[in-house]
CSV table of C-alpha atoms in Angstrom, one decimal:
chain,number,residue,atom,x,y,z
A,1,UNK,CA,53.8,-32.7,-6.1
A,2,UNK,CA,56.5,-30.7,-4.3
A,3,UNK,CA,54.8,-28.4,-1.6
A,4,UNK,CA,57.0,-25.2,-3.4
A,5,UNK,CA,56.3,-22.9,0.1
A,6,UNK,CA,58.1,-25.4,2.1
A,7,UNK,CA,60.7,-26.0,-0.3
A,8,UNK,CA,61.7,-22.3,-0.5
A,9,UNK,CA,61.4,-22.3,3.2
A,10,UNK,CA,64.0,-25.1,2.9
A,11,UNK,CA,66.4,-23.1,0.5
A,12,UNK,CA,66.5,-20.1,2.8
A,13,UNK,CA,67.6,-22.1,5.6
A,14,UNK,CA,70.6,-23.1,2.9
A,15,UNK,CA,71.5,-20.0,2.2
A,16,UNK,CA,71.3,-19.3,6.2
A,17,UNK,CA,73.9,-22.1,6.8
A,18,UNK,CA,71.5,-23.9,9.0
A,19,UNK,CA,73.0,-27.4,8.9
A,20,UNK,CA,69.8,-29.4,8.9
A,21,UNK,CA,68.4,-27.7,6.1
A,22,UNK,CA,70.0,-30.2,4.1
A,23,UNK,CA,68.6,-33.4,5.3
A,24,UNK,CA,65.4,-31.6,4.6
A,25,UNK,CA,65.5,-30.9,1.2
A,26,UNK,CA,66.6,-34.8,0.8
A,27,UNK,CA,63.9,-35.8,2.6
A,28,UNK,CA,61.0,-33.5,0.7
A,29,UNK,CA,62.6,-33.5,-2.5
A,30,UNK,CA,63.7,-36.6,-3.6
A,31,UNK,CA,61.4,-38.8,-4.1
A,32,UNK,CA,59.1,-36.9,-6.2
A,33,UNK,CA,62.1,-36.3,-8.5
A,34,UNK,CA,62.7,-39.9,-8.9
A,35,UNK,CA,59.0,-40.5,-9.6
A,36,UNK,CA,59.2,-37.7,-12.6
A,37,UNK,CA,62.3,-39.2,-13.6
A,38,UNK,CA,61.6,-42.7,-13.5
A,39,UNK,CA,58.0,-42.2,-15.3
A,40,UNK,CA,60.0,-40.7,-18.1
A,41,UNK,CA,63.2,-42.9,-18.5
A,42,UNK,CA,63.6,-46.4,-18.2
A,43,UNK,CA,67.1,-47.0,-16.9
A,44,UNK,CA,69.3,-48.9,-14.1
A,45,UNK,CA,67.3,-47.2,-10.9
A,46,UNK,CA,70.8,-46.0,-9.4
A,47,UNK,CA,71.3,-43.9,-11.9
A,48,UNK,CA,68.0,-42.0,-11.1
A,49,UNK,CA,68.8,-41.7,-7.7
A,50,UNK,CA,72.5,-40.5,-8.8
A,51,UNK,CA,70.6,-37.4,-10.7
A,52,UNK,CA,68.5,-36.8,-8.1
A,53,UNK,CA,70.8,-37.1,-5.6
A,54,UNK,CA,73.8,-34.4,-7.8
A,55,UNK,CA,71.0,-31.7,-8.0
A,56,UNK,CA,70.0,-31.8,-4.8
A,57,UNK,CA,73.6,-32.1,-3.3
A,58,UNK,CA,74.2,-29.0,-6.3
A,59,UNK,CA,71.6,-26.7,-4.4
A,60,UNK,CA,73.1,-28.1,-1.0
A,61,UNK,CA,76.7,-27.0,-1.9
A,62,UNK,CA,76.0,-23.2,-3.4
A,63,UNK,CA,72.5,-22.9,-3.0
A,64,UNK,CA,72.9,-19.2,-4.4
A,65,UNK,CA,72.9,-20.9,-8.0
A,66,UNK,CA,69.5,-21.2,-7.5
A,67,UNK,CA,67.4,-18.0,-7.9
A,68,UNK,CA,64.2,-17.7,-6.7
A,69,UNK,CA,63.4,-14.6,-8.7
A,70,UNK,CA,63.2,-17.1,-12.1
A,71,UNK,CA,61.0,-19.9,-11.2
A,72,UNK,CA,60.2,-22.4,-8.8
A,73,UNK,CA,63.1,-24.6,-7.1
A,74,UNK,CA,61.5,-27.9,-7.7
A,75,UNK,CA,60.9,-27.3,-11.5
A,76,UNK,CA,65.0,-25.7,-10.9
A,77,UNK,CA,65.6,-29.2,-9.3
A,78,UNK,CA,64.1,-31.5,-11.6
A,79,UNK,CA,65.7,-30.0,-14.7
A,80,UNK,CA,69.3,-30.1,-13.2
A,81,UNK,CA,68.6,-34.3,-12.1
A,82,UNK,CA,67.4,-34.7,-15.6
A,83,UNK,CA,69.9,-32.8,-17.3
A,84,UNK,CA,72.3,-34.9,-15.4
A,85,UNK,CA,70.4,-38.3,-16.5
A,86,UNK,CA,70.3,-37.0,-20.3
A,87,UNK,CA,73.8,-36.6,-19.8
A,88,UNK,CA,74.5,-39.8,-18.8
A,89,UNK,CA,72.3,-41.7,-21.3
A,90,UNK,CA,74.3,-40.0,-24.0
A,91,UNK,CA,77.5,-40.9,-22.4
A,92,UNK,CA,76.7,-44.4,-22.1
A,93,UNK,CA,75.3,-44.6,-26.0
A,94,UNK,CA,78.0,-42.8,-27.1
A,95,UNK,CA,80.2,-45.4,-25.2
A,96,UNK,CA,78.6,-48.3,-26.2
A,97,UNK,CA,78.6,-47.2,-30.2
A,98,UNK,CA,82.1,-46.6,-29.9
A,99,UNK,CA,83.1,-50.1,-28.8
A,100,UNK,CA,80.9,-51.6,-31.1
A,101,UNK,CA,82.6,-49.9,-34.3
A,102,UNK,CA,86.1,-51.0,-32.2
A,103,UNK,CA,84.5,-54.3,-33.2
A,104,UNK,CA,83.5,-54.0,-36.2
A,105,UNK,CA,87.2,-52.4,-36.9
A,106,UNK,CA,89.0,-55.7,-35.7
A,107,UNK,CA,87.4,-58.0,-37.2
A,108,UNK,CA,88.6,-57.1,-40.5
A,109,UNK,CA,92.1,-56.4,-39.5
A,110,UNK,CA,94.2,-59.1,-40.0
A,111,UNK,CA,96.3,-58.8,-37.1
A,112,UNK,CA,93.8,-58.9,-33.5
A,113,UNK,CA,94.5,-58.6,-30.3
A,114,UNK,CA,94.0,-61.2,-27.8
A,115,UNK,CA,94.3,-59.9,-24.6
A,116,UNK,CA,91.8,-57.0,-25.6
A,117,UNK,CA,89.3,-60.2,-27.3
A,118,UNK,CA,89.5,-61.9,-24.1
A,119,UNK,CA,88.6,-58.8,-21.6
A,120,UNK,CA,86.0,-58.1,-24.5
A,121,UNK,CA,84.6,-61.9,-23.9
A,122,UNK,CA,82.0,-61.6,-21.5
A,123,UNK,CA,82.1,-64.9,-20.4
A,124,UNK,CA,86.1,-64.7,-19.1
A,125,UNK,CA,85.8,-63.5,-15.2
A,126,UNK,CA,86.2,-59.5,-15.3
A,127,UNK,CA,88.2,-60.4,-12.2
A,128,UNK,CA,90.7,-62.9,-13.7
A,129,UNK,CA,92.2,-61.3,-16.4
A,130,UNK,CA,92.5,-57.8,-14.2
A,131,UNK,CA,94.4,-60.4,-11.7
A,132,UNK,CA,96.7,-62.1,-14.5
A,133,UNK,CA,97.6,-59.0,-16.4
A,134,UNK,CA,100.8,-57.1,-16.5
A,135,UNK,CA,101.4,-55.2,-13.5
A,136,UNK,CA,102.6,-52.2,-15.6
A,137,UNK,CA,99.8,-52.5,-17.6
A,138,UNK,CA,97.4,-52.0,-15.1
A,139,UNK,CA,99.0,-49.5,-13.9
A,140,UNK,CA,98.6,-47.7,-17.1
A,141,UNK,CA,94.9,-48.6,-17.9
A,142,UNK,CA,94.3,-47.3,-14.3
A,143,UNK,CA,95.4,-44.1,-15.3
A,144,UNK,CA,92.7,-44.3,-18.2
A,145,UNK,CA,90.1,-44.1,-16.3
A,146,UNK,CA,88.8,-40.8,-15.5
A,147,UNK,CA,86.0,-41.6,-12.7
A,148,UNK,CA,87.4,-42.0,-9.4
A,149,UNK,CA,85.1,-44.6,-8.6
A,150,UNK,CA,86.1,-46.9,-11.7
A,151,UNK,CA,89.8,-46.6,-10.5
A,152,UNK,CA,88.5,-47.7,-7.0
A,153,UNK,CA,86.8,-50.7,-7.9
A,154,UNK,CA,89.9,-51.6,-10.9
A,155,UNK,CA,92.0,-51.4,-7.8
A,156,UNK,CA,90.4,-53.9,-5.8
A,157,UNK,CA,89.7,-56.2,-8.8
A,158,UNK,CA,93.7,-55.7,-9.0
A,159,UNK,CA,93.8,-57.0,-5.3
A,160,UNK,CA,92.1,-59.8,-5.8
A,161,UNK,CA,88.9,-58.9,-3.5
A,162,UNK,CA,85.7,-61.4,-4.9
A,163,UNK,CA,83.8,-59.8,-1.8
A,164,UNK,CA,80.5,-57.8,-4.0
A,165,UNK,CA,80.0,-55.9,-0.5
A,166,UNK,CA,83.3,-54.6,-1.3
A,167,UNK,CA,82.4,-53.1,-4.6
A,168,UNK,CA,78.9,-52.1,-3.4
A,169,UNK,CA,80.6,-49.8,-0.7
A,170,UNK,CA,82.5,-47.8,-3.8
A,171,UNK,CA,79.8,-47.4,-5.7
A,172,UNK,CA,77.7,-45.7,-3.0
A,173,UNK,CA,74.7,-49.4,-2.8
A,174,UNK,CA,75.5,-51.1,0.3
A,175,UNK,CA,71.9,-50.3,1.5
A,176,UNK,CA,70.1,-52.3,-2.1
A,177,UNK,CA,69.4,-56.0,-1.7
A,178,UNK,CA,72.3,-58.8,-2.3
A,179,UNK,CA,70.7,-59.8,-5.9
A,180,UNK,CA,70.7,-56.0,-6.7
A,181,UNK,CA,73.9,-55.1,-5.5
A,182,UNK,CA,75.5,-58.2,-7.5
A,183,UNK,CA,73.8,-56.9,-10.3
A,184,UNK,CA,74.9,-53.6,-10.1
A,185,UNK,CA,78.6,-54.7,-9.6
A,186,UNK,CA,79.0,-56.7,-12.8
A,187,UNK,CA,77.5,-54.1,-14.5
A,188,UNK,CA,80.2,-51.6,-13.8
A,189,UNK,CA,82.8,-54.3,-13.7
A,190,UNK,CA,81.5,-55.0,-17.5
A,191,UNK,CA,81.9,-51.0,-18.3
A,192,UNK,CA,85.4,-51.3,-16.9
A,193,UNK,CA,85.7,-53.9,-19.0
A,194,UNK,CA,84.9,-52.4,-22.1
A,195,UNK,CA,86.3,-49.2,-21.1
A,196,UNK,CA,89.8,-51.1,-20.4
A,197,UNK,CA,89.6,-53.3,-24.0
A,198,UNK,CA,89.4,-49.3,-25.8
A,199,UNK,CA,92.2,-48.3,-23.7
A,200,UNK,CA,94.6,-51.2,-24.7
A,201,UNK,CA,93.6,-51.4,-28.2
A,202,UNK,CA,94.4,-47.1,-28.5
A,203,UNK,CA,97.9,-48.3,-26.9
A,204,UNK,CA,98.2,-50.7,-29.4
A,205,UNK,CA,98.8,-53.3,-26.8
A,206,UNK,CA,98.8,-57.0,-28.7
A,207,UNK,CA,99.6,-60.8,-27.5
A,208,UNK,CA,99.0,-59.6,-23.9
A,209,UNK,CA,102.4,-57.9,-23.3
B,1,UNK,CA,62.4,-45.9,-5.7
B,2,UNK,CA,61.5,-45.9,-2.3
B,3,UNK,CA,61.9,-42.8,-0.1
B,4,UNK,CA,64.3,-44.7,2.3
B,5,UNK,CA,66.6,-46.3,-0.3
B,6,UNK,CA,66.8,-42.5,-2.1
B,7,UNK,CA,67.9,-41.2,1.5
B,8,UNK,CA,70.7,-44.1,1.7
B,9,UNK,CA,71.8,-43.6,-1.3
B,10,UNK,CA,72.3,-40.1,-0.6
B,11,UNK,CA,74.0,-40.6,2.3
B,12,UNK,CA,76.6,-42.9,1.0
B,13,UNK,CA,77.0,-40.4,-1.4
B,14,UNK,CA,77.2,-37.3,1.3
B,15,UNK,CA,81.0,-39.5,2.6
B,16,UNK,CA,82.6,-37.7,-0.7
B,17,UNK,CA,81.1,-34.7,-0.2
B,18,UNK,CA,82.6,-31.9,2.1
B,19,UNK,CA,80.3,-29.8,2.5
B,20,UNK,CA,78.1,-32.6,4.7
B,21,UNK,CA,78.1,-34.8,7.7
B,22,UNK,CA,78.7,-37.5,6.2
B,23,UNK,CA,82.2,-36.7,5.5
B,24,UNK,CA,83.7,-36.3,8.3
B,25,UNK,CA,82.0,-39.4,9.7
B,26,UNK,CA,83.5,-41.1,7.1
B,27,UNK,CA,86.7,-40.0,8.1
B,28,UNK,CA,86.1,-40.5,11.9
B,29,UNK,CA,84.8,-44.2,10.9
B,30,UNK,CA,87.7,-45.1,8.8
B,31,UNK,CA,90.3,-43.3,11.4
B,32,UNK,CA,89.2,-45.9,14.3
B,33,UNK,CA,88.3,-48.9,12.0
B,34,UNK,CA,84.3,-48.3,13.2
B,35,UNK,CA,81.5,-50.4,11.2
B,36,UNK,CA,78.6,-48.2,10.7
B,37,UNK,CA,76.5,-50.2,12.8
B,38,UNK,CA,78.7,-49.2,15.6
B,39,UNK,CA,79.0,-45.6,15.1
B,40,UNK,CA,75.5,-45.7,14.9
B,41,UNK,CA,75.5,-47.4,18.8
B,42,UNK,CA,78.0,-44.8,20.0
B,43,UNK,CA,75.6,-42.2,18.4
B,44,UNK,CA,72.5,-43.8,20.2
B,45,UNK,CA,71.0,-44.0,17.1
B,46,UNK,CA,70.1,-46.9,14.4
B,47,UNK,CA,71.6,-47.1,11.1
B,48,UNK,CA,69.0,-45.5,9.4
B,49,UNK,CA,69.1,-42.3,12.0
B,50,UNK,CA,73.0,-42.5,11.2
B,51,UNK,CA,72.3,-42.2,7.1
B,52,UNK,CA,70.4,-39.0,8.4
B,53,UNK,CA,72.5,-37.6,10.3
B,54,UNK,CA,74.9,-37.9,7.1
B,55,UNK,CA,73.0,-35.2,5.3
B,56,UNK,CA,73.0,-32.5,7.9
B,57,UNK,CA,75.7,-29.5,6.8
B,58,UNK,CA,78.6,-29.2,9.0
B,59,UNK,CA,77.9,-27.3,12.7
B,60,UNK,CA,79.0,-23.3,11.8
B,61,UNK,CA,82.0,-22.3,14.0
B,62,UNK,CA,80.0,-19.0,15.3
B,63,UNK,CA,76.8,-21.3,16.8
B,64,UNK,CA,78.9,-25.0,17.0
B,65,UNK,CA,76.9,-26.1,19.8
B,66,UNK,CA,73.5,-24.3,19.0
B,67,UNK,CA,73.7,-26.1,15.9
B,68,UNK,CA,74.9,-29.7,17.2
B,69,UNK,CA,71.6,-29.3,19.4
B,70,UNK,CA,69.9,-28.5,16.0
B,71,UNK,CA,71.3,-31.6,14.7
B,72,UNK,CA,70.2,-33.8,17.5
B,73,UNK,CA,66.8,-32.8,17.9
B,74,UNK,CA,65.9,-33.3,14.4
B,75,UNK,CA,68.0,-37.2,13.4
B,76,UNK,CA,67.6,-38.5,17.9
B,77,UNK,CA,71.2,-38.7,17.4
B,78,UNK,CA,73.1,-38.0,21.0
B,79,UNK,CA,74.1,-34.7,21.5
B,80,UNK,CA,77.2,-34.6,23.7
B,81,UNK,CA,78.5,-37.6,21.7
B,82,UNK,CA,78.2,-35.7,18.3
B,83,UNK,CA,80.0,-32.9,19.4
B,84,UNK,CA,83.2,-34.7,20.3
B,85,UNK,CA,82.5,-36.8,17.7
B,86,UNK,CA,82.9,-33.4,14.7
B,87,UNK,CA,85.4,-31.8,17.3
B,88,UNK,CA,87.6,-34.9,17.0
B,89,UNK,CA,86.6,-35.7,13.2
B,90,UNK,CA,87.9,-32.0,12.0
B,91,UNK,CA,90.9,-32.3,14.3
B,92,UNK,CA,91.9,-35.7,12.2
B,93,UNK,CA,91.1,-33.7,9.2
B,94,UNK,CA,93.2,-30.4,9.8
B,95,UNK,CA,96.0,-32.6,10.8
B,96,UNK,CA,95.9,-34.8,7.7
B,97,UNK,CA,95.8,-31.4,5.6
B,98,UNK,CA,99.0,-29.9,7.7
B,99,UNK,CA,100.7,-33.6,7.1
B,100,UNK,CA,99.9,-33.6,2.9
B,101,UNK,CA,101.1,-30.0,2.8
B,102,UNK,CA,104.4,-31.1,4.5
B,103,UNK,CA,104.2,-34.1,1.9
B,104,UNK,CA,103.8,-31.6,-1.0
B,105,UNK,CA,106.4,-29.0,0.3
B,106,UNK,CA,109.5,-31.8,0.4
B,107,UNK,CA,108.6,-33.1,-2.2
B,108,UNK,CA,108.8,-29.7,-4.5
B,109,UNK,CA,112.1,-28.8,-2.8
B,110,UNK,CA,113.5,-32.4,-3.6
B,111,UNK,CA,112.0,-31.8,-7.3
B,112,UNK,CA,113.7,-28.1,-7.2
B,113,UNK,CA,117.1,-29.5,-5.8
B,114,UNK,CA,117.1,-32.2,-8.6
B,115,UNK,CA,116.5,-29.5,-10.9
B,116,UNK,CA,119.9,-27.5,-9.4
B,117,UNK,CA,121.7,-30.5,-9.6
């Protein structure tokens, strides 16, 4: 449990602009949010500490959004970090049914599209066929994605960097083991992926050209 | 999760955010090529003191040094260093703002003389 005296101690110091009162509600707050969190969901662990880490940086950034008059700031702080997760979980479902129905879609056209079956393949190296594709392609499917992080690593796929250390510094896990960060790396390298094969098959992009 | 890897992560968030530390260290470290393990040694601190220090607000302009001392008596970090440290960080920062809003300018008068022409 949260000691609720000190965290409102905490949140006054916020709204004070005292500049350690941030590293302070880190270090009370977080890791009795991940516990609540993780107890509840069972998901990739960085994504708990993502949520945890956008409602505390929420409160950090305009700590007058929370008001103290309306209940206490942990229960304030664990709704926002699971309201984050929910979001997130739906995103990814969401995702994940819409790629499968893709599928489902292609297989029973006649006419398929190969470069979009091979980024699709899990066993082709994500890297490779970011490295052989069209220049002005990529440059397009770069512009499809939205999260400034998937752009980052796409763009270093698109330089040719096999270093995971690389991709772990983007997404924010250079402290997480070796096994853990390569892990983590081909998991988003799979979304991209996947995100990439929607994109190509919305431009109607066939053969590769 | 373990309370340590929650505050790294954190911190390697707090680089893209503005309103911490963490930012303009970012920027200082990427300015001069620095490793973290480095900054941390110039800091007089270790690397988890440095992830620390990355979640501290910025230093206010009305009690800069009041606060720096804040700073450095709660994360061991040294004080004198810091301070040059966010004096010289900010400076990099303003002048990279002044330079894209020069950037921006030309290139809306080039967009509004191809517009004439």
């Amino acid at each position: 449990m949260m000691d609720e005296a000190a965290l409102r101690a905490i949140h006054r110091r916020l709204l004070d602009g005292d500049p350690t009162a941030s590293l302070d509600l880190v270090e009370q707050a977080s890791e009795e949010i991940a516990r609540v969190l993780g107890s509840k969901y069972t998901v990739d662990p960085t994504w708990i500490a993502d949520a945890v880490t956008d409602a505390l940086f929420d409160v950090i950034r305009r700590p007058e959004s929370f008001r103290s008059d309306l209940g206490s700031l942990s229960h304030y702080l664990i709704m926002s970090a699971e309201g984050d997760l929910k979001n997130r979980i739906q995103r990814e479902r969401k995702h994940l049914s819409v790629v499968s129905l893709e599928a489902v879609e292609d297989d029973a056209s006649e006419g398929k599209t190969p470069l979009a079956d091979q980024i699709a393949d899990p066993d082709v190296d994500p890297d490779r066929w970011v490295e052989e594709m069209d220049p002005t392609l990529t440059k397009t499917v770069l512009e499809e994605l939205p999260d400034e992080c998937d752009r980052k690593m796409l763009q270093l796929m698109m330089e040719r960097e096999r270093r995971t250390s690389a991709y772990a510094d983007v997404l924010g896990i250079p402290h997480l083991s070796a096994e853990e960060q390569r892990r983590i790396v081909k998991q988003h390298k799979d979304r991209i992926r996947v995100r990439l094969q929607r994109a190509l098959k919305r431009q109607g992009w066939r053969d590769g050209s | 999760m373990d309370p340590e890897t929650l505050l790294r992560h954190a911190a390697q968030r707090a680089r893209r955010e503005p309103t911490l530390l963490g930012f303009l260290l970012a920027q200082y470290q990427e300015h001069y090529g620095l490793t973290e393990k480095r900054l941390a040694e110039v800091l007089g601190i270790d690397e988890l003191g440095l992830a620390r220090l990355s979640l501290c607000g910025l230093p206010r302009r009305t009690s800069f040094f009041e606060d720096v001392g804040a700073i450095a008596g709660r994360t061991g970090v040294r004080e004198r260093e810091l301070a040059v440290i966010i004096r010289e960080a900010e400076f990099l920062r303003n002048r990279r703002r002044e330079r894209d809003a020069w950037f921006n300018f030309r290139a809306a008068r080039r967009q509004e003389d191809d517009e004439e022409t």
